[in-house]
Each structure stands twice: as structure tokens, then as C-alpha cells.
């Protein structure tokens, strides 16, 4: 604030203006984007989610496939910090298990006599970090007893660990799918926008055709055709390819319309007169000027991919257990009675909603910032 | 106008042909032809298949012919009302699909009307009362609606209905009407059940429509002609209805047309969760058991319906906005 008094108003304005004139395109985009508080916050949340996905082995308190029939459908355990009115090391309370005499269902109640303190960097189930390094240290955990912060599923597997592992599959499928559609969309949309004519006409019809087919039935049919004996990794890539086979149309449209409008610009003409090759004109002059739009559209099309994977896996046509994705986890919640008794089974859905919301907000912010020269 | 309609219908023909090709490819996709899986299924249940039946079936579907001839035979059969055989149900496909498709159409149209009816006033309110509490609320609900998978909304709704009211909300009919022939009572019962799937399926689409209408109307409301009209003393209500709304509604109508594939898509998955007697659950079963003639026919007709629906919305658009007809 004190700085303002050192300059007169005019001086300040002219220095800001000068800064704007000197700033690069990306600098301007960043300044504009920075004003979208919601988009910034969403970006930060997404970074956290992806970091969790990358380090899920370390962050998850348990092995996601470790089952324990003593704790089926156990409710979430709360981390408590007060004990007898005093602040103590965070701890969880163990379960007191009773059986419902009629339904024989386990009823869990927190037992104030079983106190399990929570520690950082606890040795627990061993895992291979990124499939490489054998480790057994987890970020948080208990040395004895159990810590199911988000409850357990029908086999007594820890939901938190499963959600973290699921994040790796579900969030990466969006990125890879969008990357594939991006390549398809850039090539097809680029050609059709730059050269126009018959090819353009043909691709436009093709895009209209693909967009007129309801996606989920088509996805269902294509993924049902994936051979059931395929290993999980191949199914994963199969699903990604199926999702991007339809996803590219939207990007191709964006790329095409950008090419069409840029083709007539003076700087393209200048480059052509200066003898630049077609490839150089496209890569050096045209692509950088619409890259920001592409990034914004890419961000906005990731949610569709994530929702697509989730829907397919939920129906049992996409990824299948033992692969863990948010859609696979939600399959457990198909039965209303089960959900009514153990609502924490719906938690993977909450993570889907948060991720998709963040991508939408981030994409909206990027789209608004994409053209810093407008107005 | 007539010329425009004819042109649109003519444009539709290649699309329909392409859809049939895609459906045929889908039928052929699973490894091995359907006859092998049929025989495998029969021998699993202990029945034996005599050579003559196999030969007859082979001939009927031209399985010994190249693919393109098989395709033409399949198309020819369709014109005669023969869509192939469902092996899981052991009945002709044509017997299985019509009632389900009919109910899908009913649910889709109802959802569409519902999202129109809901998005129009809300979008208008949001634009005229920009940054009010109601506007923020609508935007918030809209974003949530866009971000939540359809089946999650269905699950949550069922969960609430189950734990609060102790009732299940699945299905399209009350038990006494499920097997009953069509009657006025059954129709009313259907209407009574339709609104839950309509809300669930329409949620995402409605959110999109609200945002489109809001954005377009806001653009119009800040134009000079509106200011002029207001300065001249045109009453607010008349001012809004007379000009800006008519301008803003055009992009909205074209969005409505594009929302149909989304509705049919969402209907498929929501129907599975809510166990509606529409195409969704049967399509899923057919795909799981690789009953491909049934699955292929479903996908073809669902796509046909979408294309026809889009055509209707295009015609509507041409009627509302004459400029489009002469493009």
C-alpha cells in the first residue's frame, strides 16, 4: 500500500500499462487467470488429488486388497484429539462388535476402552512404490488395532486405501483419454480447418454423425466387446481408447474453428510471403496462438472421460475387479439396502463429484483467460 | 419451409445408413459368430442341436457369405420386420424391443419437456436477477448437477426414499399395473412414476440449458436497444418478453436438440439403477451375455430415435428462426 504514495496516479498507470505491453502472451493469460479465485482454488485441489494418486501406496494406510472378515461394513473411525477433556496425541477408538439377533448383522460402536494412538510413518503392509521399490512405511497409521477412517466394504477392506488407489486409475484415465483425443482432434481438425474443401466437408459430416449417437450405449457395446481374458492393463488402455474415439470430435471442432479464423490473419499471410513452409506456419505461428484455447477445452473435456469410465465400470462393462477405480468401487453400492446401512460406500462418488467440479471450474477460468487480447 | 424440411430429411438418410453399418459392426464385434455362442449355450443347458437347424440358421443369416452380403441380408431382413433372433430369450428381437423402446421414448420426451419447463423460468430468473441469492443457488445446483454422474443421483435419491419413506422408488409402474394391459389408469400411473427418472436424467442437461439461456439473455439485456426501450418507458415485463427473450431463445433451442443424445445416454444407465422397464437394463443384459442381435438392434434404434429427435428440433429451429432455413 505504501508504494502507491511514492508514485502519482498517472505514473503508476503508465508503468502498469507498460508492463502489460511488454508481457508475453502466457504472462497475460496468467494475470487474467489469477483473478479467478474459484479456478485457482480448483487447480490447487486438483494438484492435491493428483499428488495423492501418484503417492497412493504411501498415503494409503492399508493394502487395498487386504481383507478382514472380522470388520465387514465397519463404519468410519473418527480421529479424536481430546481425551478426558485434555488435548492428547490423536487417536482412534476401537470397535465394540455386537450381533443383531434378528439380521445377524454386525453392529459396531466405538469402545472408549480401546485407544489406538495414530502415528506418522508407521510400518504396515508392504507395497511396491510405483511397482518398483519394496517399502512398508505408510504416512499415517496405528501400531495396534485398526484405523478405518472411511469405513470398510463388504470384505472388510479399508475404503480410504481403496479410494486412494482408485484415484490413480480414475484420474489418469481422464488425462490419457484426453491426450489421445487431443492428438486425433488436432490432426483431423487441423487438416480440415487448414485445407478446407472436401476433406473438411467429410470430417464435418463424420463429427455430426458421431455426435448424434448416444454415447453410453455405444461405449457399452464397444467395451462389452473387449475380450474378458485380457489383463487389467490392457483393459485399461482399451477403455481409454474407446472413450477417446468419441471424445475427439469436440476438440476437432475447436481446433478447426481456430484454424479457420487464423488462416485469414495478417501474420499468417506475412509468414507465407516470407517463404515459410506450411509446417512451419502451422507449428511456429498458428499453434502457439490457439494453444491456450486448446488447453482450456482439454481441461473441460477431462470430466467427460472420468464420468464415462465411472459409468462403464459401475455397469460392470468397464474396468473390472481386481482393478480398483472409483467406478468399480461404486459397483459395491448398487444395492439400496446396503447403501442405507453403510452409506460410506457412496464416498467414492463424492470424490468423483469433487474432481469433476474442480475440472469444470478450472476449465471455465482457463477459457475466460485464454484470449488475453480480447477487449 | 417445406424445402428446408425435405433437405434436412435427405441429409438424415446417410446418417441412418451409417448408423446401421455401425450397429452391424457391433453385432459382429464379439469373437466368433453368434451361432457358435448359441450352440455353446444350448449344449451348456444339455440340449443338443441337430445339424439341420444349424444349417438352416447359417443360411438364414448368410453366415457362410462375406461380411458385406451378410450386412445386406440383415438390412433386407429389417425391412421385412425381421431383426434376427435373441438367443438368450429365444424369441425374435422384434418381439422384445418395441415396448421397451416405447417406454424409452416416453421417458426421454418427458425428461426433455421437464428440463425445458424447468430451465426456461430458472434461466430467465437467473439472468434478470444476476448475482442475486436465487441466481447463485441456481448456478450452484447447476454445477453440482453437471458434475454428478446420473447414476449417483439415482442412487442417492433411492437411498433417501428408502431410508426416509421406507419405499423403493424404482420402476415405472405400481405392482398392480406391471402386467396389466394399457388403460387410462395405467397411463396415469406411468405419469405418476415418470417424474423421478425425469429429474435424475434431466439434472445434468437442465443445468446446461439454464447456463445457456442465462448467458444468452445476459448478452442481450446489455445491448443498447434494451436501454433505449427502457428509456422510452416500455414496461419491464413487456420489454423482456418482446425482444431480448426472443433473441436469446434461439441458441437455447439448438442446444435442446443436442441434449437429446445425452438424455437417451443417461436414460440407459439410470434405467439400470432404477430398474425401469426400458431399453437400458435389457441392453446391458444383452451385452453381458453377448446376445448381439438384440444389443445391435437396441443401439440402432436408440441412435435412430436420437437422430429423428434432432431433426425435429432442427425443424423447430428453422420455424423459429427463418435465417437458418436459407443458410
XYZ file of C-alpha atoms in Angstrom:
702
model
C 0.000 0.000 0.000
C 2.855 2.351 0.859
C 4.197 2.093 -2.669
C 1.152 3.809 -4.055
C 2.105 7.059 -2.395
C 5.569 7.097 -3.961
C 4.120 7.484 -7.432
C 1.493 9.805 -8.779
C -1.547 8.111 -10.171
C -0.562 8.743 -13.779
C 2.922 7.368 -13.289
C 1.536 4.231 -11.727
C -0.960 3.661 -14.503
C 1.634 4.186 -17.199
C 4.027 1.756 -15.546
C 1.271 -0.864 -15.316
C 0.383 -0.231 -18.909
C 3.997 -0.591 -19.923
C 4.184 -3.881 -18.082
C 1.137 -5.083 -19.985
C 2.645 -4.104 -23.318
C 5.887 -5.885 -22.544
C 4.326 -9.022 -21.115
C 4.273 -12.199 -23.134
C 1.018 -13.871 -24.085
C 1.366 -16.506 -21.370
C 2.135 -13.826 -18.813
C -1.092 -12.035 -19.737
C -3.059 -15.249 -19.562
C -1.653 -15.925 -16.111
C -2.590 -12.435 -14.884
C -6.107 -12.893 -16.126
C -6.420 -16.391 -14.775
C -5.155 -15.278 -11.369
C -8.273 -13.176 -10.909
C -10.483 -16.285 -10.943
C -10.300 -17.264 -7.309
C -12.510 -20.300 -7.798
C -10.398 -21.576 -10.684
C -7.196 -21.124 -8.653
C -8.689 -22.990 -5.708
C -9.870 -25.784 -8.019
C -6.417 -26.014 -9.532
C -4.879 -26.418 -6.097
C -7.391 -29.110 -5.127
C -6.662 -30.954 -8.379
C -2.922 -30.824 -7.703
C -3.601 -32.332 -4.271
C -5.799 -35.060 -5.765
C -3.203 -35.959 -8.386
C -0.413 -35.946 -5.809
C -2.485 -38.352 -3.716
C -2.969 -40.519 -6.793
C 0.747 -40.574 -7.531
C 1.777 -41.488 -3.994
C -1.262 -43.599 -3.155
C 0.792 -46.567 -1.930
C 2.487 -44.418 0.669
C -0.587 -42.411 1.670
C -2.965 -45.337 1.968
C -2.901 -46.742 5.498
C -3.524 -50.304 4.295
C -3.091 -52.602 1.345
C -6.307 -52.025 -0.652
C -6.812 -55.739 -1.224
C -6.201 -56.801 2.367
C -9.461 -58.150 3.670
C -10.533 -58.955 7.191
C -13.849 -60.683 7.714
C -13.953 -59.510 11.317
C -14.585 -55.986 10.096
C -17.139 -56.200 7.293
C -19.063 -52.967 6.663
C -17.352 -51.296 9.615
C -18.299 -47.623 9.932
C -15.646 -44.884 9.676
C -13.492 -44.372 12.770
C -13.084 -40.759 13.810
C -9.710 -39.299 14.709
C -10.089 -37.793 18.171
C -7.749 -35.378 19.864
C -9.398 -34.841 23.220
C -9.342 -37.418 25.956
C -10.877 -36.711 29.351
C -11.036 -33.063 28.357
C -7.306 -32.862 27.639
C -5.522 -32.441 24.344
C -3.630 -35.659 23.600
C -1.894 -37.356 20.691
C -4.566 -38.062 18.041
C -6.111 -41.469 18.497
C -8.932 -43.651 17.224
C -11.278 -45.793 19.266
C -11.576 -49.498 18.549
C -14.880 -51.164 17.757
C -17.157 -52.939 20.161
C -18.810 -55.563 17.969
C -22.255 -56.917 18.698
C -24.501 -59.046 16.570
C -28.013 -58.027 15.701
C -30.051 -61.035 16.904
C -32.515 -60.800 14.007
C -30.420 -59.966 10.967
C -27.106 -61.324 12.315
C -25.524 -58.119 11.082
C -22.550 -56.759 12.933
C -23.224 -53.615 14.904
C -20.159 -51.521 15.587
C -19.932 -48.984 18.375
C -16.823 -47.036 19.398
C -15.314 -48.579 22.517
C -13.805 -45.947 24.833
C -11.549 -48.580 26.404
C -9.708 -49.404 23.193
C -7.484 -46.437 22.472
C -5.144 -46.666 19.499
C -2.863 -43.646 19.039
C -2.188 -42.574 15.448
C 1.447 -42.181 14.386
C 3.216 -40.756 11.367
C 5.404 -43.006 9.194
C 4.157 -46.272 10.583
C 5.371 -49.631 9.377
C 2.450 -51.570 7.955
C 1.518 -53.654 4.932
C 4.373 -53.864 2.470
C 3.887 -52.457 -1.007
C 5.905 -51.680 -4.089
C 6.096 -47.957 -4.712
C 5.313 -47.427 -8.432
C 5.704 -51.168 -8.860
C 9.428 -50.857 -8.141
C 10.647 -50.233 -4.635
C 9.619 -52.537 -1.861
C 8.540 -50.427 1.142
C 6.364 -50.787 4.205
C 6.156 -47.250 5.600
C 2.774 -45.508 5.483
C 2.143 -41.833 6.111
C -0.248 -42.411 8.981
C -1.393 -45.492 10.770
C -1.836 -47.220 14.082
C 0.647 -49.630 15.630
C -2.076 -51.866 17.035
C -5.790 -52.159 16.432
C -7.417 -50.787 13.313
C -7.845 -47.406 11.680
C -10.579 -47.330 9.041
C -11.045 -43.592 8.563
C -13.665 -44.037 5.829
C -15.040 -47.389 6.923
C -14.742 -50.754 5.208
C -16.562 -52.583 2.449
C -18.262 -55.971 2.361
C -14.951 -57.814 2.683
C -13.570 -55.603 5.411
C -11.216 -53.751 3.094
C -10.238 -50.212 4.035
C -12.274 -47.729 1.966
C -9.755 -44.882 2.305
C -6.973 -47.008 0.854
C -9.225 -48.223 -1.930
C -10.349 -44.707 -2.794
C -6.726 -43.528 -2.929
C -5.720 -46.402 -5.212
C -8.880 -45.815 -7.268
C -7.875 -42.178 -7.705
C -4.771 -43.309 -9.569
C -6.798 -45.213 -12.181
C -9.791 -42.898 -12.422
C -7.920 -39.623 -12.683
C -5.230 -40.906 -15.017
C -7.765 -42.411 -17.412
C -9.110 -38.875 -17.919
C -5.673 -37.493 -18.708
C -4.613 -40.276 -21.056
C -8.000 -40.330 -22.787
C -7.884 -36.599 -23.320
C -4.324 -36.858 -24.603
C -5.398 -39.419 -27.206
C -8.433 -37.381 -28.260
C -6.192 -34.333 -28.374
C -3.889 -35.992 -30.899
C -6.821 -37.180 -33.011
C -8.635 -33.858 -32.745
C -5.542 -31.807 -33.530
C -4.657 -33.817 -36.619
C -8.171 -34.154 -38.010
C -9.414 -30.725 -37.002
C -6.165 -29.114 -38.131
C -6.270 -30.658 -41.584
C -9.919 -29.892 -42.086
C -9.575 -26.293 -40.915
C -6.364 -25.550 -42.787
C -7.145 -27.141 -46.119
C -10.948 -26.931 -46.085
C -12.760 -28.307 -49.145
C -13.881 -31.891 -49.498
C -11.908 -33.211 -46.562
C -13.409 -30.547 -44.327
C -16.901 -31.390 -45.529
C -16.309 -35.055 -44.937
C -14.962 -34.643 -41.417
C -17.758 -32.243 -40.512
C -20.333 -34.872 -41.502
C -18.392 -37.539 -39.621
C -18.334 -35.390 -36.490
C -22.054 -34.673 -36.752
C -22.645 -38.376 -37.148
C -20.619 -39.384 -34.123
C -22.223 -36.708 -32.003
C -25.715 -37.833 -32.931
C -25.222 -41.312 -31.476
C -25.993 -41.593 -27.759
C -22.593 -42.186 -26.189
C -23.267 -44.514 -23.293
C -24.971 -47.281 -25.317
C -22.159 -47.085 -27.860
C -19.472 -47.151 -25.165
C -21.264 -50.063 -23.553
C -21.288 -52.031 -26.790
C -17.640 -51.327 -27.561
C -16.373 -52.176 -24.099
C -18.511 -55.301 -23.939
C -16.561 -56.435 -26.971
C -13.244 -56.300 -25.090
C -12.220 -59.913 -24.530
C -12.837 -60.927 -20.901
C -9.487 -62.684 -20.587
C -7.460 -59.528 -21.166
C -5.097 -58.495 -18.362
C -6.152 -55.363 -16.407
C -3.582 -53.078 -18.031
C -4.812 -53.885 -21.495
C -8.460 -53.424 -20.481
C -7.453 -50.046 -19.050
C -5.974 -48.921 -22.348
C -8.854 -50.459 -24.278
C -11.353 -48.426 -22.277
C -9.264 -45.283 -22.688
C -9.178 -45.727 -26.455
C -12.927 -46.349 -26.570
C -13.579 -43.186 -24.579
C -11.345 -41.068 -26.785
C -12.800 -42.480 -30.014
C -15.848 -40.356 -29.281
C -14.168 -37.587 -27.322
C -12.035 -36.264 -30.169
C -14.954 -34.733 -32.087
C -15.409 -31.854 -29.697
C -11.701 -30.955 -29.809
C -11.560 -31.288 -33.571
C -14.330 -28.684 -33.780
C -12.433 -26.259 -31.568
C -9.190 -26.735 -33.494
C -10.946 -26.372 -36.828
C -12.718 -23.150 -35.964
C -9.449 -21.682 -34.641
C -7.617 -22.658 -37.820
C -10.378 -21.158 -39.945
C -10.207 -17.820 -38.192
C -6.412 -17.696 -38.024
C -5.904 -18.675 -41.638
C -7.012 -15.209 -42.740
C -4.845 -13.323 -40.238
C -2.180 -10.947 -41.484
C 0.687 -12.623 -39.679
C -0.044 -15.922 -41.419
C -0.059 -14.164 -44.756
C 3.202 -12.423 -43.844
C 4.808 -15.731 -42.938
C 3.638 -17.230 -46.191
C 5.040 -14.306 -48.203
C 8.310 -14.618 -46.347
C 8.551 -18.132 -47.734
C 7.879 -20.175 -44.598
C 6.869 -23.761 -45.180
C 3.336 -24.919 -44.376
C 4.614 -26.983 -41.487
C 6.494 -24.032 -40.043
C 3.479 -21.739 -40.410
C 1.301 -24.190 -38.549
C 3.708 -25.160 -35.817
C 5.509 -21.863 -35.267
C 2.800 -19.308 -35.931
C -0.661 -20.798 -35.673
C -0.431 -23.429 -32.940
C 1.027 -21.105 -30.272
C -1.757 -18.603 -30.798
C -4.528 -21.077 -30.166
C -2.761 -23.318 -27.680
C -4.464 -21.565 -24.772
C -7.907 -22.364 -26.203
C -6.911 -25.961 -26.677
C -5.715 -26.256 -23.097
C -8.984 -24.794 -21.860
C -11.046 -27.194 -23.982
C -8.872 -30.104 -22.925
C -9.488 -29.274 -19.285
C -13.215 -29.086 -19.916
C -13.281 -32.476 -21.630
C -11.466 -34.408 -18.895
C -14.634 -34.655 -16.728
C -16.487 -36.390 -19.563
C -13.784 -39.041 -19.680
C -13.803 -39.553 -15.920
C -17.595 -39.796 -15.849
C -17.512 -42.172 -18.826
C -15.084 -44.545 -17.158
C -17.039 -44.397 -13.922
C -20.353 -45.147 -15.610
C -18.941 -48.057 -17.585
C -17.187 -49.591 -14.593
C -20.294 -49.068 -12.492
C -22.276 -51.119 -15.013
C -19.601 -53.801 -14.938
C -18.619 -53.210 -18.558
C -15.518 -51.114 -17.980
C -12.719 -51.898 -15.580
C -13.317 -54.988 -13.515
C -12.092 -56.070 -10.117
C -9.322 -56.652 -9.037
C -8.598 -53.333 -10.784
C -9.598 -50.551 -8.420
C -11.228 -47.438 -9.812
C -13.904 -45.173 -8.400
C -16.461 -46.707 -10.739
C -15.502 -50.221 -9.644
C -15.848 -49.138 -6.004
C -19.302 -47.706 -6.667
C -20.379 -51.056 -8.021
C -20.464 -52.163 -4.393
C -23.092 -49.505 -3.763
C -25.562 -50.773 -6.337
C -27.893 -52.235 -3.762
C -30.036 -49.673 -1.941
C -30.360 -51.724 1.207
C -26.598 -51.974 1.535
C -26.242 -48.249 0.954
C -28.899 -47.474 3.548
C -26.993 -49.469 6.169
C -23.490 -48.402 5.177
C -23.681 -45.045 3.382
C -19.886 -44.657 3.356
C -19.881 -46.938 0.310
C -21.022 -43.885 -1.660
C -17.883 -41.918 -0.722
C -16.013 -42.703 -3.970
C -18.849 -40.823 -5.673
C -18.115 -37.765 -3.561
C -14.531 -37.838 -4.803
C -15.761 -38.108 -8.392
C -18.005 -35.087 -7.907
C -15.204 -33.030 -6.360
C -12.750 -33.901 -9.127
C -15.235 -33.198 -11.907
C -16.365 -29.936 -10.301
C -12.761 -28.768 -9.992
C -12.040 -29.569 -13.623
C -15.160 -27.641 -14.654
C -14.218 -24.569 -12.610
C -10.591 -24.714 -13.727
C -11.654 -25.102 -17.360
C -14.077 -22.174 -17.096
C -11.329 -19.999 -15.636
C -8.850 -21.040 -18.313
C -11.381 -20.410 -21.054
C -12.019 -16.897 -19.826
C -8.291 -16.235 -19.612
C -7.464 -17.962 -22.892
C -7.656 -14.864 -25.045
C -5.838 -12.100 -23.166
C -6.067 -9.713 -26.102
C -9.860 -9.705 -26.146
C -11.179 -6.336 -25.028
C -40.020 -24.166 -45.156
C -41.055 -27.368 -46.932
C -37.852 -27.277 -48.943
C -35.846 -26.901 -45.758
C -37.601 -29.852 -44.149
C -37.034 -32.018 -47.213
C -33.387 -31.061 -47.294
C -32.960 -31.979 -43.644
C -34.666 -35.327 -44.166
C -32.438 -36.013 -47.143
C -29.371 -35.220 -45.030
C -30.608 -37.716 -42.493
C -30.508 -40.690 -44.871
C -26.713 -41.178 -44.973
C -26.635 -40.828 -41.197
C -29.205 -43.587 -40.814
C -27.272 -45.821 -43.206
C -24.062 -45.180 -41.259
C -25.821 -45.990 -38.004
C -26.965 -49.313 -39.416
C -23.388 -50.073 -40.513
C -22.073 -49.255 -37.039
C -24.756 -51.427 -35.453
C -23.846 -54.252 -37.768
C -20.194 -53.901 -36.815
C -21.226 -54.031 -33.159
C -23.145 -57.231 -33.792
C -20.047 -58.727 -35.401
C -17.596 -57.463 -32.776
C -17.513 -60.317 -30.247
C -15.101 -63.037 -31.251
C -16.749 -65.884 -33.116
C -20.176 -65.544 -34.692
C -23.348 -65.697 -32.694
C -24.158 -69.188 -33.885
C -21.143 -70.634 -32.108
C -22.158 -68.948 -28.879
C -25.732 -70.098 -29.415
C -24.660 -73.699 -29.810
C -22.343 -73.390 -26.824
C -25.196 -72.017 -24.763
C -27.549 -74.779 -25.834
C -25.111 -77.552 -25.092
C -24.464 -75.968 -21.713
C -28.098 -76.476 -20.800
C -27.874 -80.029 -22.027
C -29.820 -79.621 -25.240
C -28.456 -80.936 -28.468
C -28.645 -79.063 -31.712
C -29.223 -81.017 -34.833
C -27.196 -80.261 -37.922
C -30.263 -79.314 -39.944
C -31.173 -76.427 -37.605
C -27.627 -75.133 -37.707
C -27.542 -75.297 -41.455
C -30.887 -73.510 -41.675
C -29.767 -70.761 -39.318
C -26.490 -70.409 -41.174
C -28.348 -69.982 -44.414
C -30.869 -67.579 -42.940
C -28.210 -65.163 -41.693
C -25.800 -65.877 -44.523
C -23.008 -66.791 -42.147
C -21.098 -68.553 -44.878
C -21.135 -65.396 -47.003
C -18.704 -62.439 -46.859
C -19.481 -59.605 -44.440
C -20.988 -57.142 -46.883
C -23.501 -59.708 -48.124
C -24.360 -60.534 -44.506
C -24.947 -56.836 -43.959
C -27.298 -56.557 -46.905
C -29.173 -59.648 -45.814
C -29.521 -58.157 -42.350
C -30.837 -54.856 -43.740
C -33.205 -56.682 -46.077
C -34.499 -58.685 -43.140
C -35.119 -55.487 -41.206
C -37.335 -54.082 -43.933
C -39.398 -57.223 -43.581
C -39.578 -56.768 -39.830
C -37.004 -59.435 -39.022
C -34.253 -58.180 -36.703
C -32.705 -61.540 -36.015
C -33.073 -63.851 -33.084
C -32.395 -63.173 -29.422
C -30.668 -66.270 -28.162
C -30.973 -65.524 -24.532
C -34.725 -65.106 -24.724
C -35.151 -67.491 -27.616
C -37.551 -65.091 -29.255
C -37.338 -62.844 -32.290
C -35.753 -59.493 -31.425
C -38.705 -57.651 -32.924
C -40.956 -59.068 -30.200
C -38.699 -57.835 -27.442
C -37.792 -54.304 -28.347
C -40.956 -52.365 -29.153
C -42.496 -51.988 -25.721
C -39.133 -51.142 -24.186
C -38.324 -48.655 -26.924
C -41.756 -47.116 -26.484
C -41.172 -46.590 -22.792
C -37.704 -45.198 -23.517
C -39.286 -42.679 -25.872
C -41.846 -41.808 -23.199
C -39.163 -41.301 -20.539
C -36.918 -39.317 -22.900
C -39.669 -36.998 -24.125
C -40.942 -36.478 -20.621
C -37.406 -35.703 -19.427
C -36.942 -33.262 -22.264
C -40.221 -31.460 -21.549
C -39.316 -31.433 -17.901
C -35.901 -29.904 -18.484
C -37.417 -27.335 -20.855
C -40.096 -26.417 -18.389
C -37.585 -26.138 -15.574
C -34.659 -24.481 -17.322
C -36.693 -21.766 -19.038
C -38.012 -19.917 -15.984
C -34.873 -20.556 -13.935
C -32.570 -19.347 -16.711
C -34.729 -16.281 -17.159
C -34.780 -15.562 -13.451
C -31.007 -16.048 -13.184
C -30.381 -13.574 -15.988
C -32.808 -10.900 -14.822
C -31.709 -11.251 -11.217
C -27.987 -11.623 -11.849
C -25.878 -12.107 -8.695
C -28.952 -12.487 -6.505
C -29.193 -15.319 -3.990
C -31.529 -17.200 -6.318
C -29.035 -16.843 -9.154
C -26.165 -18.159 -7.061
C -28.331 -21.011 -5.841
C -29.314 -21.975 -9.401
C -25.693 -21.777 -10.538
C -24.545 -23.883 -7.601
C -27.184 -26.578 -8.186
C -26.355 -26.434 -11.876
C -22.660 -27.089 -11.323
C -23.419 -29.950 -8.951
C -25.869 -31.357 -11.491
C -23.235 -31.219 -14.221
C -20.577 -32.837 -12.076
C -22.594 -35.679 -10.585
C -22.895 -38.848 -12.607
C -26.551 -39.679 -13.334
C -26.401 -42.996 -11.595
C -25.088 -41.344 -8.416
C -28.116 -39.047 -8.320
C -30.334 -42.081 -8.842
C -28.578 -43.987 -6.061
C -28.789 -41.085 -3.624
C -32.455 -40.489 -4.409
C -33.231 -44.174 -3.901
C -31.272 -44.184 -0.680
C -33.167 -41.173 0.670
C -36.502 -42.620 -0.399
C -35.613 -45.930 1.177
C -34.322 -44.639 4.493
C -36.793 -41.774 4.962
C -40.000 -43.125 3.462
C -39.158 -46.804 3.576
C -40.334 -47.101 -0.010
C -38.463 -48.097 -3.116
C -38.653 -45.657 -5.998
C -37.612 -47.976 -8.821
C -39.773 -48.991 -11.742
C -42.264 -47.147 -13.889
C -45.479 -48.796 -12.716
C -47.154 -49.736 -9.477
C -47.164 -53.511 -8.936
C -50.800 -53.941 -9.938
C -50.188 -52.322 -13.325
C -46.941 -54.025 -14.343
C -48.569 -56.885 -16.223
C -51.856 -55.132 -16.917
C -52.799 -54.138 -20.472
C -52.719 -50.454 -21.335
C -55.533 -48.431 -19.862
C -56.197 -44.908 -18.662
C -55.306 -45.957 -15.135
C -52.007 -47.445 -16.227
C -51.189 -44.311 -18.164
C -51.834 -42.108 -15.124
C -49.777 -44.498 -13.026
C -46.927 -44.138 -15.532
C -47.099 -40.342 -15.311
C -47.022 -40.657 -11.547
C -43.768 -42.622 -11.693
C -42.105 -40.755 -14.551
C -41.011 -37.688 -12.647
C -38.277 -39.396 -10.631
C -36.359 -40.697 -13.659
C -37.041 -37.362 -15.351
C -35.376 -35.437 -12.525
C -32.460 -37.844 -12.354
C -31.800 -37.980 -16.089
C -32.586 -34.345 -16.752
C -30.426 -32.887 -13.986
C -27.210 -32.510 -15.992
C -28.944 -31.406 -19.177
C -31.147 -28.914 -17.354
C -28.084 -27.357 -15.769
C -26.554 -26.885 -19.201
C -29.747 -25.367 -20.600
C -30.043 -22.943 -17.696
C -26.488 -21.763 -18.228
C -27.001 -21.321 -21.971
C -30.195 -19.325 -21.555
C -28.697 -17.223 -18.780
C -25.578 -16.374 -20.783
C -27.506 -15.520 -23.945
C -30.109 -13.464 -22.174
C -27.433 -11.542 -20.265
C -25.719 -10.721 -23.557
C -28.989 -9.367 -24.946
C -30.035 -7.460 -21.847
C -26.965 -5.230 -22.005
C -27.486 -4.225 -25.608
C -28.309 -0.601 -26.405
C -31.750 -1.335 -27.833
C -32.871 -2.616 -24.471
C -31.632 0.538 -22.778
C -33.401 2.625 -25.419
C -36.665 0.769 -24.958
C -36.404 1.123 -21.204
C -35.663 4.827 -21.515
C -38.751 5.233 -23.638
C -40.801 3.745 -20.847
C -41.616 0.241 -22.096
C -42.766 -1.788 -19.074
C -40.102 -4.242 -17.864
C -42.163 -7.347 -18.395
C -43.158 -6.444 -21.924
C -39.633 -5.329 -22.721
C -38.196 -8.660 -21.614
C -40.728 -10.843 -23.411
C -40.913 -8.864 -26.574
C -37.295 -8.643 -27.707
C -34.365 -9.995 -25.682
C -36.033 -13.264 -24.815
C -36.877 -13.977 -28.427
C -33.266 -13.400 -29.390
C -31.824 -15.389 -26.526
C -34.052 -18.365 -27.075
C -32.590 -19.292 -30.474
C -29.274 -20.763 -29.318
C -31.210 -22.335 -26.493
C -33.451 -24.255 -28.880
C -30.483 -25.620 -30.797
C -28.949 -26.764 -27.508
C -32.193 -28.531 -26.761
C -31.732 -30.554 -29.935
C -28.212 -31.544 -28.990
C -29.253 -32.529 -25.498
C -31.258 -35.482 -26.803
C -28.302 -37.876 -27.270
C -27.328 -37.035 -23.695
C -30.809 -37.793 -22.426
C -31.007 -41.148 -24.216
C -27.489 -41.903 -22.980
C -28.363 -41.031 -19.408
C -31.636 -42.891 -19.623
C -29.754 -46.097 -20.405
C -27.677 -46.042 -17.241
C -30.300 -44.563 -14.917
C -32.761 -47.217 -16.069
C -30.324 -49.879 -14.874
C -30.075 -48.329 -11.414
C -33.768 -47.549 -11.036
C -34.687 -50.831 -12.779
C -37.017 -49.182 -15.252
C -38.622 -51.458 -17.834
C -36.943 -49.516 -20.654
C -34.104 -50.390 -23.008
C -31.247 -49.835 -20.543
C -31.381 -52.978 -18.403
C -32.177 -55.231 -21.353
C -29.354 -53.724 -23.401
C -26.949 -54.293 -20.528
C -28.060 -57.918 -20.139
C -27.806 -58.468 -23.872
C -24.279 -57.074 -23.956
C -23.199 -59.106 -20.953
C -24.447 -62.341 -22.455
C -23.316 -61.298 -25.944
C -26.833 -61.580 -27.293
C -25.688 -59.430 -30.158
C -28.734 -59.184 -32.415
C -30.732 -57.804 -29.525
C -27.943 -55.409 -28.464
C -27.274 -54.256 -32.016
C -30.942 -53.576 -32.693
C -31.264 -51.595 -29.483
C -28.279 -49.447 -30.296
C -29.533 -48.893 -33.813
C -32.990 -47.830 -32.717
C -31.724 -45.656 -29.896
C -29.494 -43.870 -32.401
C -32.347 -43.597 -34.915
C -34.554 -42.039 -32.277
C -31.866 -39.530 -31.374
C -31.327 -38.563 -34.990
C -35.062 -38.149 -35.557
C -35.357 -36.116 -32.381
C -32.537 -33.877 -33.501
C -34.292 -33.477 -36.853
C -37.474 -32.368 -35.106
C -35.534 -29.815 -33.113
C -33.812 -28.584 -36.289
C -37.186 -28.102 -37.948
C -38.401 -26.289 -34.868
C -35.339 -24.079 -35.045
C -35.970 -23.353 -38.717
C -39.515 -22.381 -37.834
C -38.477 -20.045 -35.028
C -35.510 -18.522 -36.825
C -36.112 -18.137 -40.588
C -32.462 -17.192 -41.195
C -31.428 -20.781 -40.625
C -33.581 -22.048 -43.460
C -31.637 -20.019 -46.002
C -28.142 -20.811 -44.869
